Amino acid sequence: MSYIITDECISCGICVDECPVEAISEGEDKFEIDPELCTECGSCADVCPVEAPIPADD
Ligand code: SF4
Ligand code: SF4
């Protein structure tokens, strides 16, 4: 399981440094989470101004 970043993402980049496992990177249209690395800690969702990261199994 992993968090995913929805299309709400405005590519501000704030979440990147908050991820303890460096799972977040800039994608083509928005930022993306590597599901192989994500531990579902929720830190990215806590700092995101538009609540774009959500649990994939939600
Ligand atoms: S939930 Fe945690 S581990 Fe997963 S991408 Fe967000 S900050 Fe990184
Ligand atoms: S903090 Fe939210 S809006 Fe900013 S890059 Fe991350 S997911 Fe996108």
mmCIF file of N, CA and C and ligand atoms in Angstrom:
data_model
loop_
_atom_site.group_PDB
_atom_site.id
_atom_site.type_symbol
_atom_site.label_atom_id
_atom_site.label_comp_id
_atom_site.label_asym_id
_atom_site.label_seq_id
_atom_site.Cartn_x
_atom_site.Cartn_y
_atom_site.Cartn_z
ATOM 1 N N MET A 1 0.837 -1.199 0.000
ATOM 2 C CA MET A 1 0.000 0.000 0.000
ATOM 3 C C MET A 1 0.876 1.255 0.000
ATOM 4 N N SER A 2 0.268 2.314 -0.444
ATOM 5 C CA SER A 2 1.031 3.544 -0.621
ATOM 6 C C SER A 2 0.078 4.719 -0.676
ATOM 7 N N TYR A 3 0.618 5.897 -0.418
ATOM 8 C CA TYR A 3 -0.143 7.109 -0.708
ATOM 9 C C TYR A 3 -0.001 7.394 -2.200
ATOM 10 N N ILE A 4 -0.970 8.095 -2.760
ATOM 11 C CA ILE A 4 -0.853 8.577 -4.128
ATOM 12 C C ILE A 4 -1.103 10.081 -4.117
ATOM 13 N N ILE A 5 -0.623 10.776 -5.140
ATOM 14 C CA ILE A 5 -0.861 12.221 -5.259
ATOM 15 C C ILE A 5 -1.886 12.446 -6.363
ATOM 16 N N THR A 6 -2.980 13.063 -5.996
ATOM 17 C CA THR A 6 -4.072 13.280 -6.951
ATOM 18 C C THR A 6 -3.792 14.480 -7.853
ATOM 19 N N ASP A 7 -4.674 14.695 -8.816
ATOM 20 C CA ASP A 7 -4.541 15.814 -9.748
ATOM 21 C C ASP A 7 -4.697 17.175 -9.065
ATOM 22 N N GLU A 8 -5.065 17.180 -7.787
ATOM 23 C CA GLU A 8 -5.157 18.444 -7.039
ATOM 24 C C GLU A 8 -3.779 19.078 -6.865
ATOM 25 N N CYS A 9 -2.731 18.292 -7.013
ATOM 26 C CA CYS A 9 -1.353 18.760 -6.790
ATOM 27 C C CYS A 9 -1.033 19.987 -7.629
ATOM 28 N N ILE A 10 -0.479 21.022 -6.951
ATOM 29 C CA ILE A 10 -0.085 22.254 -7.647
ATOM 30 C C ILE A 10 1.437 22.328 -7.812
ATOM 31 N N SER A 11 2.103 21.183 -7.598
ATOM 32 C CA SER A 11 3.550 21.082 -7.794
ATOM 33 C C SER A 11 4.355 22.111 -7.003
ATOM 34 N N CYS A 12 3.962 22.339 -5.749
ATOM 35 C CA CYS A 12 4.687 23.310 -4.918
ATOM 36 C C CYS A 12 5.993 22.726 -4.394
ATOM 37 N N GLY A 13 6.067 21.385 -4.278
ATOM 38 C CA GLY A 13 7.296 20.737 -3.850
ATOM 39 C C GLY A 13 7.514 20.650 -2.355
ATOM 40 N N ILE A 14 6.595 21.200 -1.564
ATOM 41 C CA ILE A 14 6.762 21.208 -0.105
ATOM 42 C C ILE A 14 6.896 19.798 0.466
ATOM 43 N N CYS A 15 6.165 18.853 -0.087
ATOM 44 C CA CYS A 15 6.117 17.500 0.477
ATOM 45 C C CYS A 15 7.424 16.726 0.304
ATOM 46 N N VAL A 16 8.202 17.078 -0.696
ATOM 47 C CA VAL A 16 9.400 16.290 -1.018
ATOM 48 C C VAL A 16 10.333 16.127 0.176
ATOM 49 N N ASP A 17 10.661 17.222 0.843
ATOM 50 C CA ASP A 17 11.588 17.153 1.976
ATOM 51 C C ASP A 17 10.955 16.561 3.228
ATOM 52 N N GLU A 18 9.641 16.435 3.249
ATOM 53 C CA GLU A 18 8.957 15.877 4.424
ATOM 54 C C GLU A 18 8.942 14.358 4.409
ATOM 55 N N CYS A 19 9.160 13.766 3.251
ATOM 56 C CA CYS A 19 9.081 12.309 3.146
ATOM 57 C C CYS A 19 10.348 11.659 3.711
ATOM 58 N N PRO A 20 10.211 10.820 4.745
ATOM 59 C CA PRO A 20 11.382 10.207 5.391
ATOM 60 C C PRO A 20 12.087 9.169 4.526
ATOM 61 N N VAL A 21 11.413 8.690 3.496
ATOM 62 C CA VAL A 21 12.031 7.659 2.657
ATOM 63 C C VAL A 21 12.292 8.150 1.228
ATOM 64 N N GLU A 22 12.184 9.476 1.030
ATOM 65 C CA GLU A 22 12.457 10.090 -0.269
ATOM 66 C C GLU A 22 11.687 9.423 -1.410
ATOM 67 N N ALA A 23 10.407 9.199 -1.161
ATOM 68 C CA ALA A 23 9.569 8.517 -2.157
ATOM 69 C C ALA A 23 8.921 9.482 -3.148
ATOM 70 N N ILE A 24 9.026 10.789 -2.882
ATOM 71 C CA ILE A 24 8.316 11.770 -3.708
ATOM 72 C C ILE A 24 9.258 12.463 -4.685
ATOM 73 N N SER A 25 8.839 12.507 -5.941
ATOM 74 C CA SER A 25 9.644 13.181 -6.957
ATOM 75 C C SER A 25 8.724 13.922 -7.917
ATOM 76 N N GLU A 26 9.315 14.840 -8.673
ATOM 77 C CA GLU A 26 8.528 15.626 -9.610
ATOM 78 C C GLU A 26 8.250 14.803 -10.863
ATOM 79 N N GLY A 27 6.966 14.665 -11.199
ATOM 80 C CA GLY A 27 6.601 13.931 -12.395
ATOM 81 C C GLY A 27 6.312 14.875 -13.547
ATOM 82 N N GLU A 28 5.682 14.374 -14.563
ATOM 83 C CA GLU A 28 5.439 15.169 -15.759
ATOM 84 C C GLU A 28 4.424 16.290 -15.517
ATOM 85 N N ASP A 29 3.295 15.935 -14.898
ATOM 86 C CA ASP A 29 2.236 16.920 -14.667
ATOM 87 C C ASP A 29 2.071 17.306 -13.211
ATOM 88 N N LYS A 30 2.558 16.466 -12.314
ATOM 89 C CA LYS A 30 2.434 16.717 -10.891
ATOM 90 C C LYS A 30 3.499 15.901 -10.172
ATOM 91 N N PHE A 31 3.554 16.040 -8.858
ATOM 92 C CA PHE A 31 4.517 15.250 -8.111
ATOM 93 C C PHE A 31 3.976 13.834 -7.932
ATOM 94 N N GLU A 32 4.899 12.888 -7.783
ATOM 95 C CA GLU A 32 4.513 11.482 -7.728
ATOM 96 C C GLU A 32 5.160 10.773 -6.535
ATOM 97 N N ILE A 33 4.508 9.705 -6.083
ATOM 98 C CA ILE A 33 5.024 8.895 -4.982
ATOM 99 C C ILE A 33 5.395 7.513 -5.502
ATOM 100 N N ASP A 34 6.618 7.073 -5.162
ATOM 101 C CA ASP A 34 7.046 5.723 -5.542
ATOM 102 C C ASP A 34 6.402 4.730 -4.569
ATOM 103 N N PRO A 35 5.472 3.910 -5.053
ATOM 104 C CA PRO A 35 4.766 2.982 -4.156
ATOM 105 C C PRO A 35 5.662 1.928 -3.531
ATOM 106 N N GLU A 36 6.834 1.712 -4.128
ATOM 107 C CA GLU A 36 7.769 0.727 -3.576
ATOM 108 C C GLU A 36 8.450 1.268 -2.318
ATOM 109 N N LEU A 37 8.491 2.594 -2.182
ATOM 110 C CA LEU A 37 9.190 3.220 -1.064
ATOM 111 C C LEU A 37 8.256 3.730 0.017
ATOM 112 N N CYS A 38 7.069 4.172 -0.358
ATOM 113 C CA CYS A 38 6.139 4.811 0.581
ATOM 114 C C CYS A 38 5.739 3.885 1.728
ATOM 115 N N THR A 39 5.816 4.419 2.955
ATOM 116 C CA THR A 39 5.443 3.648 4.146
ATOM 117 C C THR A 39 4.113 4.112 4.724
ATOM 118 N N GLU A 40 3.408 4.978 3.986
ATOM 119 C CA GLU A 40 2.104 5.501 4.423
ATOM 120 C C GLU A 40 2.165 6.257 5.737
ATOM 121 N N CYS A 41 3.256 7.001 5.945
ATOM 122 C CA CYS A 41 3.385 7.720 7.212
ATOM 123 C C CYS A 41 2.446 8.920 7.292
ATOM 124 N N GLY A 42 2.061 9.458 6.136
ATOM 125 C CA GLY A 42 1.118 10.574 6.112
ATOM 126 C C GLY A 42 1.734 11.959 6.211
ATOM 127 N N SER A 43 3.054 12.039 6.323
ATOM 128 C CA SER A 43 3.712 13.344 6.469
ATOM 129 C C SER A 43 3.458 14.258 5.281
ATOM 130 N N CYS A 44 3.430 13.696 4.083
ATOM 131 C CA CYS A 44 3.195 14.511 2.886
ATOM 132 C C CYS A 44 1.793 15.118 2.907
ATOM 133 N N ALA A 45 0.827 14.340 3.346
ATOM 134 C CA ALA A 45 -0.548 14.839 3.418
ATOM 135 C C ALA A 45 -0.663 15.942 4.460
ATOM 136 N N ASP A 46 0.103 15.824 5.540
ATOM 137 C CA ASP A 46 0.047 16.822 6.616
ATOM 138 C C ASP A 46 0.521 18.200 6.160
ATOM 139 N N VAL A 47 1.498 18.238 5.272
ATOM 140 C CA VAL A 47 2.055 19.533 4.865
ATOM 141 C C VAL A 47 1.469 20.065 3.554
ATOM 142 N N CYS A 48 0.776 19.224 2.806
ATOM 143 C CA CYS A 48 0.256 19.652 1.503
ATOM 144 C C CYS A 48 -0.852 20.691 1.640
ATOM 145 N N PRO A 49 -0.736 21.838 0.951
ATOM 146 C CA PRO A 49 -1.734 22.902 1.061
ATOM 147 C C PRO A 49 -3.061 22.572 0.380
ATOM 148 N N VAL A 50 -3.053 21.564 -0.488
ATOM 149 C CA VAL A 50 -4.294 21.248 -1.217
ATOM 150 C C VAL A 50 -4.772 19.812 -0.973
ATOM 151 N N GLU A 51 -4.166 19.156 0.037
ATOM 152 C CA GLU A 51 -4.562 17.793 0.402
ATOM 153 C C GLU A 51 -4.542 16.821 -0.783
ATOM 154 N N ALA A 52 -3.504 16.952 -1.590
ATOM 155 C CA ALA A 52 -3.392 16.087 -2.772
ATOM 156 C C ALA A 52 -2.967 14.652 -2.458
ATOM 157 N N PRO A 53 -2.081 14.424 -1.458
ATOM 158 C CA PRO A 53 -1.699 13.025 -1.180
ATOM 159 C C PRO A 53 -2.805 12.332 -0.373
ATOM 160 N N ILE A 54 -3.228 11.179 -0.852
ATOM 161 C CA ILE A 54 -4.247 10.400 -0.141
ATOM 162 C C ILE A 54 -3.839 8.931 -0.149
ATOM 163 N N PRO A 55 -4.315 8.149 0.822
ATOM 164 C CA PRO A 55 -3.999 6.717 0.815
ATOM 165 C C PRO A 55 -4.604 6.073 -0.429
ATOM 166 N N ALA A 56 -3.839 5.246 -1.108
ATOM 167 C CA ALA A 56 -4.294 4.627 -2.354
ATOM 168 C C ALA A 56 -5.444 3.668 -2.122
ATOM 169 N N ASP A 57 -5.525 3.128 -0.909
ATOM 170 C CA ASP A 57 -6.585 2.178 -0.620
ATOM 171 C C ASP A 57 -7.806 2.836 -0.008
ATOM 172 N N ASP A 58 -7.876 4.157 -0.109
ATOM 173 C CA ASP A 58 -8.964 4.912 0.501
ATOM 174 C C ASP A 58 -10.277 4.711 -0.250
HETATM 175 S S1 SF4 B 1 3.003 8.886 3.129
HETATM 176 FE FE1 SF4 B 1 5.015 9.247 4.080
HETATM 177 S S2 SF4 B 1 6.378 7.726 3.101
HETATM 178 FE FE2 SF4 B 1 4.561 7.939 1.789
HETATM 179 S S3 SF4 B 1 5.106 9.490 0.272
HETATM 180 FE FE3 SF4 B 1 4.027 10.531 1.972
HETATM 181 S S4 SF4 B 1 5.689 11.246 3.326
HETATM 182 FE FE4 SF4 B 1 6.563 9.674 1.968
HETATM 183 S S1 SF4 B 2 2.759 19.432 -1.136
HETATM 184 FE FE1 SF4 B 2 0.872 18.847 -2.249
HETATM 185 S S2 SF4 B 2 0.681 20.352 -3.905
HETATM 186 FE FE2 SF4 B 2 2.774 20.462 -3.141
HETATM 187 S S3 SF4 B 2 3.953 19.077 -4.510
HETATM 188 FE FE3 SF4 B 2 3.329 17.899 -2.694
HETATM 189 S S4 SF4 B 2 1.397 16.926 -3.283
HETATM 190 FE FE4 SF4 B 2 1.764 18.582 -4.755
#
